[in-house]
JSON list of C-alpha atoms in Angstrom, two decimals:
[
{"chain": "A", "resi": 14, "resn": "MET", "atom": "CA", "xyz": [-26.59, 106.62, 52.81]},
{"chain": "A", "resi": 15, "resn": "ARG", "atom": "CA", "xyz": [-28.24, 107.61, 49.45]},
{"chain": "A", "resi": 16, "resn": "GLN", "atom": "CA", "xyz": [-24.99, 107.33, 47.72]},
{"chain": "A", "resi": 17, "resn": "LEU", "atom": "CA", "xyz": [-24.16, 103.69, 48.98]},
{"chain": "A", "resi": 18, "resn": "THR", "atom": "CA", "xyz": [-27.73, 102.86, 47.82]},
{"chain": "A", "resi": 19, "resn": "PHE", "atom": "CA", "xyz": [-27.18, 103.82, 44.43]},
{"chain": "A", "resi": 20, "resn": "VAL", "atom": "CA", "xyz": [-23.78, 102.05, 43.97]},
{"chain": "A", "resi": 21, "resn": "ALA", "atom": "CA", "xyz": [-25.08, 98.92, 45.54]},
{"chain": "A", "resi": 22, "resn": "ALA", "atom": "CA", "xyz": [-27.85, 99.06, 43.02]},
{"chain": "A", "resi": 23, "resn": "LEU", "atom": "CA", "xyz": [-25.91, 99.55, 40.31]},
{"chain": "A", "resi": 24, "resn": "LEU", "atom": "CA", "xyz": [-23.36, 96.75, 40.97]},
{"chain": "A", "resi": 25, "resn": "LEU", "atom": "CA", "xyz": [-26.20, 94.18, 41.84]},
{"chain": "A", "resi": 26, "resn": "ALA", "atom": "CA", "xyz": [-27.72, 95.22, 38.42]},
{"chain": "A", "resi": 27, "resn": "GLY", "atom": "CA", "xyz": [-24.98, 92.76, 36.56]},
{"chain": "A", "resi": 28, "resn": "ASN", "atom": "CA", "xyz": [-22.17, 94.88, 36.91]},
{"chain": "A", "resi": 29, "resn": "ALA", "atom": "CA", "xyz": [-20.44, 93.10, 39.84]},
{"chain": "A", "resi": 30, "resn": "GLU", "atom": "CA", "xyz": [-17.00, 92.70, 38.56]},
{"chain": "A", "resi": 31, "resn": "ALA", "atom": "CA", "xyz": [-17.29, 96.44, 37.08]},
{"chain": "A", "resi": 32, "resn": "GLY", "atom": "CA", "xyz": [-15.34, 99.09, 38.59]},
{"chain": "A", "resi": 33, "resn": "GLY", "atom": "CA", "xyz": [-17.36, 101.80, 37.01]},
{"chain": "A", "resi": 34, "resn": "LEU", "atom": "CA", "xyz": [-20.12, 102.12, 34.25]},
{"chain": "A", "resi": 35, "resn": "GLN", "atom": "CA", "xyz": [-20.06, 103.60, 31.25]},
{"chain": "A", "resi": 36, "resn": "PHE", "atom": "CA", "xyz": [-22.62, 105.53, 29.19]},
{"chain": "A", "resi": 37, "resn": "GLN", "atom": "CA", "xyz": [-22.33, 105.94, 25.46]},
{"chain": "A", "resi": 38, "resn": "CYS", "atom": "CA", "xyz": [-24.74, 108.28, 24.15]},
{"chain": "A", "resi": 39, "resn": "GLY", "atom": "CA", "xyz": [-25.76, 109.32, 20.69]},
{"chain": "A", "resi": 40, "resn": "PRO", "atom": "CA", "xyz": [-26.91, 112.37, 18.87]},
{"chain": "A", "resi": 41, "resn": "SER", "atom": "CA", "xyz": [-29.25, 114.61, 20.93]},
{"chain": "A", "resi": 42, "resn": "LYS", "atom": "CA", "xyz": [-32.35, 116.74, 20.15]},
{"chain": "A", "resi": 43, "resn": "GLY", "atom": "CA", "xyz": [-34.22, 119.03, 22.02]},
{"chain": "A", "resi": 44, "resn": "TYR", "atom": "CA", "xyz": [-34.61, 123.17, 22.22]},
{"chain": "A", "resi": 45, "resn": "ALA", "atom": "CA", "xyz": [-32.57, 126.38, 22.94]},
{"chain": "A", "resi": 46, "resn": "TYR", "atom": "CA", "xyz": [-33.56, 129.63, 23.61]},
{"chain": "A", "resi": 47, "resn": "TYR", "atom": "CA", "xyz": [-30.85, 132.89, 22.45]},
{"chain": "A", "resi": 48, "resn": "ALA", "atom": "CA", "xyz": [-31.21, 135.93, 23.77]},
{"chain": "A", "resi": 49, "resn": "GLU", "atom": "CA", "xyz": [-31.35, 138.95, 21.63]},
{"chain": "A", "resi": 50, "resn": "GLU", "atom": "CA", "xyz": [-27.52, 140.09, 22.37]},
{"chain": "A", "resi": 51, "resn": "GLY", "atom": "CA", "xyz": [-24.28, 138.95, 21.26]},
{"chain": "A", "resi": 52, "resn": "ILE", "atom": "CA", "xyz": [-22.52, 139.08, 17.93]},
{"chain": "A", "resi": 53, "resn": "ALA", "atom": "CA", "xyz": [-23.84, 135.28, 16.70]},
{"chain": "A", "resi": 54, "resn": "ALA", "atom": "CA", "xyz": [-25.91, 135.23, 13.94]},
{"chain": "A", "resi": 55, "resn": "GLN", "atom": "CA", "xyz": [-28.42, 133.54, 15.34]},
{"chain": "A", "resi": 56, "resn": "ALA", "atom": "CA", "xyz": [-32.31, 134.34, 15.69]},
{"chain": "A", "resi": 57, "resn": "PRO", "atom": "CA", "xyz": [-33.51, 135.43, 19.17]},
{"chain": "A", "resi": 58, "resn": "GLY", "atom": "CA", "xyz": [-36.01, 132.88, 20.78]},
{"chain": "A", "resi": 59, "resn": "TRP", "atom": "CA", "xyz": [-37.07, 129.76, 20.96]},
{"chain": "A", "resi": 60, "resn": "THR", "atom": "CA", "xyz": [-35.85, 127.11, 18.40]},
{"chain": "A", "resi": 61, "resn": "GLU", "atom": "CA", "xyz": [-35.65, 123.31, 18.17]},
{"chain": "A", "resi": 62, "resn": "ASP", "atom": "CA", "xyz": [-31.82, 122.27, 18.17]},
{"chain": "A", "resi": 63, "resn": "SER", "atom": "CA", "xyz": [-29.86, 119.27, 17.68]},
{"chain": "A", "resi": 64, "resn": "ILE", "atom": "CA", "xyz": [-26.20, 117.58, 17.37]},
{"chain": "A", "resi": 65, "resn": "SER", "atom": "CA", "xyz": [-27.25, 115.03, 14.90]},
{"chain": "A", "resi": 66, "resn": "LYS", "atom": "CA", "xyz": [-23.65, 113.82, 14.82]},
{"chain": "A", "resi": 67, "resn": "GLY", "atom": "CA", "xyz": [-23.12, 113.92, 18.56]},
{"chain": "A", "resi": 68, "resn": "GLU", "atom": "CA", "xyz": [-21.70, 111.84, 20.83]},
{"chain": "A", "resi": 69, "resn": "SER", "atom": "CA", "xyz": [-21.21, 111.89, 24.97]},
{"chain": "A", "resi": 70, "resn": "VAL", "atom": "CA", "xyz": [-19.24, 109.44, 27.23]},
{"chain": "A", "resi": 71, "resn": "ILE", "atom": "CA", "xyz": [-19.70, 109.23, 30.82]},
{"chain": "A", "resi": 72, "resn": "ASP", "atom": "CA", "xyz": [-17.24, 107.42, 32.64]},
{"chain": "A", "resi": 73, "resn": "PHE", "atom": "CA", "xyz": [-18.77, 106.61, 36.46]},
{"chain": "A", "resi": 74, "resn": "ASP", "atom": "CA", "xyz": [-16.00, 105.30, 38.51]},
{"chain": "A", "resi": 75, "resn": "LEU", "atom": "CA", "xyz": [-18.15, 103.38, 41.25]},
{"chain": "A", "resi": 76, "resn": "ASP", "atom": "CA", "xyz": [-14.90, 103.08, 43.58]},
{"chain": "A", "resi": 77, "resn": "ASN", "atom": "CA", "xyz": [-14.11, 106.49, 43.62]},
{"chain": "A", "resi": 78, "resn": "LEU", "atom": "CA", "xyz": [-17.83, 108.41, 42.64]},
{"chain": "A", "resi": 79, "resn": "THR", "atom": "CA", "xyz": [-16.10, 110.29, 40.07]},
{"chain": "A", "resi": 80, "resn": "ILE", "atom": "CA", "xyz": [-17.13, 111.10, 36.37]},
{"chain": "A", "resi": 81, "resn": "ASP", "atom": "CA", "xyz": [-15.14, 111.74, 33.46]},
{"chain": "A", "resi": 82, "resn": "TYR", "atom": "CA", "xyz": [-17.31, 113.51, 30.63]},
{"chain": "A", "resi": 83, "resn": "ARG", "atom": "CA", "xyz": [-16.17, 114.14, 27.29]},
{"chain": "A", "resi": 84, "resn": "PHE", "atom": "CA", "xyz": [-18.28, 114.57, 24.16]},
{"chain": "A", "resi": 85, "resn": "LYS", "atom": "CA", "xyz": [-17.77, 115.22, 20.37]},
{"chain": "A", "resi": 86, "resn": "SER", "atom": "CA", "xyz": [-18.79, 118.70, 19.27]},
{"chain": "A", "resi": 87, "resn": "ALA", "atom": "CA", "xyz": [-20.88, 119.79, 16.30]},
{"chain": "A", "resi": 88, "resn": "SER", "atom": "CA", "xyz": [-17.46, 120.37, 14.56]},
{"chain": "A", "resi": 89, "resn": "GLY", "atom": "CA", "xyz": [-16.63, 116.81, 15.21]},
{"chain": "A", "resi": 90, "resn": "VAL", "atom": "CA", "xyz": [-14.03, 117.75, 17.79]},
{"chain": "A", "resi": 91, "resn": "TRP", "atom": "CA", "xyz": [-13.83, 115.64, 20.94]},
{"chain": "A", "resi": 92, "resn": "LYS", "atom": "CA", "xyz": [-13.63, 117.81, 24.06]},
{"chain": "A", "resi": 93, "resn": "ARG", "atom": "CA", "xyz": [-13.29, 117.21, 27.74]},
{"chain": "A", "resi": 94, "resn": "PRO", "atom": "CA", "xyz": [-14.23, 120.21, 30.70]},
{"chain": "A", "resi": 95, "resn": "ALA", "atom": "CA", "xyz": [-10.62, 119.25, 32.26]},
{"chain": "A", "resi": 96, "resn": "THR", "atom": "CA", "xyz": [-8.56, 119.68, 28.99]},
{"chain": "A", "resi": 97, "resn": "ASP", "atom": "CA", "xyz": [-10.48, 123.30, 28.84]},
{"chain": "A", "resi": 98, "resn": "GLY", "atom": "CA", "xyz": [-9.92, 123.92, 32.43]},
{"chain": "A", "resi": 99, "resn": "GLY", "atom": "CA", "xyz": [-12.92, 123.25, 33.99]},
{"chain": "A", "resi": 100, "resn": "THR", "atom": "CA", "xyz": [-14.13, 120.73, 36.81]},
{"chain": "A", "resi": 101, "resn": "THR", "atom": "CA", "xyz": [-16.81, 118.04, 37.02]},
{"chain": "A", "resi": 102, "resn": "SER", "atom": "CA", "xyz": [-18.54, 116.80, 39.81]},
{"chain": "A", "resi": 103, "resn": "ILE", "atom": "CA", "xyz": [-21.19, 114.88, 41.22]},
{"chain": "A", "resi": 104, "resn": "THR", "atom": "CA", "xyz": [-24.31, 117.15, 42.48]},
{"chain": "A", "resi": 105, "resn": "SER", "atom": "CA", "xyz": [-26.96, 114.36, 42.95]},
{"chain": "A", "resi": 106, "resn": "LEU", "atom": "CA", "xyz": [-27.18, 110.43, 43.16]},
{"chain": "A", "resi": 107, "resn": "ASP", "atom": "CA", "xyz": [-30.68, 109.30, 43.96]},
{"chain": "A", "resi": 108, "resn": "ASP", "atom": "CA", "xyz": [-31.98, 105.94, 44.89]},
{"chain": "A", "resi": 109, "resn": "ASP", "atom": "CA", "xyz": [-34.08, 105.52, 41.58]},
{"chain": "A", "resi": 110, "resn": "MET", "atom": "CA", "xyz": [-31.26, 104.95, 39.48]},
{"chain": "A", "resi": 111, "resn": "SER", "atom": "CA", "xyz": [-30.17, 108.66, 38.43]},
{"chain": "A", "resi": 112, "resn": "PHE", "atom": "CA", "xyz": [-27.39, 110.99, 38.87]},
{"chain": "A", "resi": 113, "resn": "VAL", "atom": "CA", "xyz": [-26.51, 114.44, 38.27]},
{"chain": "A", "resi": 114, "resn": "PHE", "atom": "CA", "xyz": [-23.22, 116.22, 37.60]},
{"chain": "A", "resi": 115, "resn": "MET", "atom": "CA", "xyz": [-21.92, 119.43, 36.66]},
{"chain": "A", "resi": 116, "resn": "ALA", "atom": "CA", "xyz": [-19.23, 120.64, 34.56]},
{"chain": "A", "resi": 117, "resn": "ILE", "atom": "CA", "xyz": [-18.43, 124.27, 35.04]},
{"chain": "A", "resi": 118, "resn": "TYR", "atom": "CA", "xyz": [-15.94, 125.90, 32.40]},
{"chain": "A", "resi": 119, "resn": "PRO", "atom": "CA", "xyz": [-13.34, 128.84, 33.51]},
{"chain": "A", "resi": 120, "resn": "PRO", "atom": "CA", "xyz": [-15.12, 132.15, 33.34]},
{"chain": "A", "resi": 121, "resn": "GLU", "atom": "CA", "xyz": [-13.97, 133.21, 29.85]},
{"chain": "A", "resi": 122, "resn": "ALA", "atom": "CA", "xyz": [-15.42, 130.36, 28.50]},
{"chain": "A", "resi": 123, "resn": "GLY", "atom": "CA", "xyz": [-19.07, 131.58, 29.49]},
{"chain": "A", "resi": 124, "resn": "LEU", "atom": "CA", "xyz": [-20.24, 127.53, 29.89]},
{"chain": "A", "resi": 125, "resn": "ILE", "atom": "CA", "xyz": [-22.31, 125.45, 32.26]},
{"chain": "A", "resi": 126, "resn": "GLU", "atom": "CA", "xyz": [-23.39, 122.39, 31.99]},
{"chain": "A", "resi": 127, "resn": "ILE", "atom": "CA", "xyz": [-25.75, 120.01, 33.88]},
{"chain": "A", "resi": 128, "resn": "VAL", "atom": "CA", "xyz": [-25.91, 116.65, 33.02]},
{"chain": "A", "resi": 129, "resn": "THR", "atom": "CA", "xyz": [-28.77, 114.21, 34.38]},
{"chain": "A", "resi": 130, "resn": "VAL", "atom": "CA", "xyz": [-28.44, 110.50, 33.54]},
{"chain": "A", "resi": 131, "resn": "ALA", "atom": "CA", "xyz": [-31.57, 108.73, 34.59]},
{"chain": "A", "resi": 132, "resn": "GLU", "atom": "CA", "xyz": [-34.23, 106.21, 33.10]},
{"chain": "A", "resi": 133, "resn": "ILE", "atom": "CA", "xyz": [-31.07, 103.74, 33.87]},
{"chain": "A", "resi": 134, "resn": "ASP", "atom": "CA", "xyz": [-32.66, 100.34, 32.87]},
{"chain": "A", "resi": 135, "resn": "ASN", "atom": "CA", "xyz": [-30.62, 97.27, 34.00]},
{"chain": "A", "resi": 136, "resn": "GLU", "atom": "CA", "xyz": [-31.89, 94.73, 31.79]},
{"chain": "A", "resi": 137, "resn": "ALA", "atom": "CA", "xyz": [-31.57, 96.38, 28.33]},
{"chain": "A", "resi": 138, "resn": "TYR", "atom": "CA", "xyz": [-28.52, 98.49, 29.73]},
{"chain": "A", "resi": 139, "resn": "THR", "atom": "CA", "xyz": [-29.63, 101.81, 28.38]},
{"chain": "A", "resi": 140, "resn": "ALA", "atom": "CA", "xyz": [-30.03, 105.29, 29.76]},
{"chain": "A", "resi": 141, "resn": "THR", "atom": "CA", "xyz": [-31.40, 108.50, 28.97]},
{"chain": "A", "resi": 142, "resn": "MET", "atom": "CA", "xyz": [-29.15, 111.51, 29.31]},
{"chain": "A", "resi": 143, "resn": "LEU", "atom": "CA", "xyz": [-30.43, 115.31, 29.58]},
{"chain": "A", "resi": 144, "resn": "LEU", "atom": "CA", "xyz": [-27.82, 118.03, 28.75]},
{"chain": "A", "resi": 145, "resn": "THR", "atom": "CA", "xyz": [-28.76, 121.41, 30.37]},
{"chain": "A", "resi": 146, "resn": "GLN", "atom": "CA", "xyz": [-26.24, 124.07, 28.71]},
{"chain": "A", "resi": 147, "resn": "VAL", "atom": "CA", "xyz": [-26.09, 127.49, 29.64]},
{"chain": "A", "resi": 148, "resn": "LYS", "atom": "CA", "xyz": [-23.82, 129.92, 27.61]},
{"chain": "A", "resi": 149, "resn": "ASN", "atom": "CA", "xyz": [-22.70, 133.56, 28.05]},
{"chain": "A", "resi": 150, "resn": "ASP", "atom": "CA", "xyz": [-20.03, 135.04, 26.09]},
{"chain": "A", "resi": 151, "resn": "SER", "atom": "CA", "xyz": [-19.30, 137.89, 23.53]},
{"chain": "A", "resi": 152, "resn": "MET", "atom": "CA", "xyz": [-20.86, 135.90, 20.88]},
{"chain": "A", "resi": 153, "resn": "LEU", "atom": "CA", "xyz": [-23.88, 134.86, 22.36]},
{"chain": "A", "resi": 154, "resn": "ALA", "atom": "CA", "xyz": [-26.09, 134.41, 25.21]},
{"chain": "A", "resi": 155, "resn": "SER", "atom": "CA", "xyz": [-28.26, 130.72, 25.15]},
{"chain": "A", "resi": 156, "resn": "ALA", "atom": "CA", "xyz": [-29.80, 127.85, 27.19]},
{"chain": "A", "resi": 157, "resn": "LYS", "atom": "CA", "xyz": [-30.39, 124.51, 25.82]},
{"chain": "A", "resi": 158, "resn": "ILE", "atom": "CA", "xyz": [-31.95, 121.25, 26.82]},
{"chain": "A", "resi": 159, "resn": "LEU", "atom": "CA", "xyz": [-31.10, 118.44, 25.01]},
{"chain": "A", "resi": 160, "resn": "LYS", "atom": "CA", "xyz": [-31.86, 114.21, 25.13]},
{"chain": "A", "resi": 161, "resn": "SER", "atom": "CA", "xyz": [-29.62, 111.65, 24.01]},
{"chain": "A", "resi": 162, "resn": "ASP", "atom": "CA", "xyz": [-30.39, 107.57, 24.39]},
{"chain": "A", "resi": 163, "resn": "CYS", "atom": "CA", "xyz": [-27.42, 105.75, 26.14]},
{"chain": "A", "resi": 164, "resn": "LYS", "atom": "CA", "xyz": [-26.07, 102.60, 26.00]},
{"chain": "A", "resi": 165, "resn": "VAL", "atom": "CA", "xyz": [-24.58, 101.42, 29.47]},
{"chain": "A", "resi": 166, "resn": "VAL", "atom": "CA", "xyz": [-21.42, 99.03, 29.48]},
{"chain": "A", "resi": 167, "resn": "GLY", "atom": "CA", "xyz": [-19.21, 97.86, 32.65]},
{"chain": "A", "resi": 168, "resn": "PHE", "atom": "CA", "xyz": [-15.74, 99.03, 32.72]}
]
C-alpha cells in the first residue's frame, strides 16, 4: 500500500505523463571515517569529504518501480553498479515522498552504497540525495555520508 501511495503522489505532483522521474544530483559534501588499516595514504579518523565535480543521476521507473543509478567518480569517469557486476534495488518507499535504494557490488569490490532521496519538492522540482558508502578492500576501510542537491525531471 505504501508503494502505491508514493507512486500516486509522484504522478499527481505534475508528472502525470511521466513514466519515471530523473534525479540529477550535483557535487556532494559530507564526512568520511577512515580506519587504521590498508595501504592507502589516508590519515585515520573522521574528516570532511566531498566530490566537488561529482554528479549522480537516478532514473526511477514508476511503472516497474526500478532504479537505474549512475554517478561520476572523483576521477571524472561515469560508473553504474550494473556495469561493475553489482545490483540495485529499492529498499524503502515512504509516504512522505522519500525512497531508499541499495547498490551492492561484487565481494571483490568491497563496496556497498545506500542512497536516500528525500525532501522531494514537487513545486520547486528539487530533492536531496544522501549517499552512505561503506568500502572495505586491501587499500582501505572507510565509511562516508555525503549530501547532494538534486533537480527532478520527468521522463
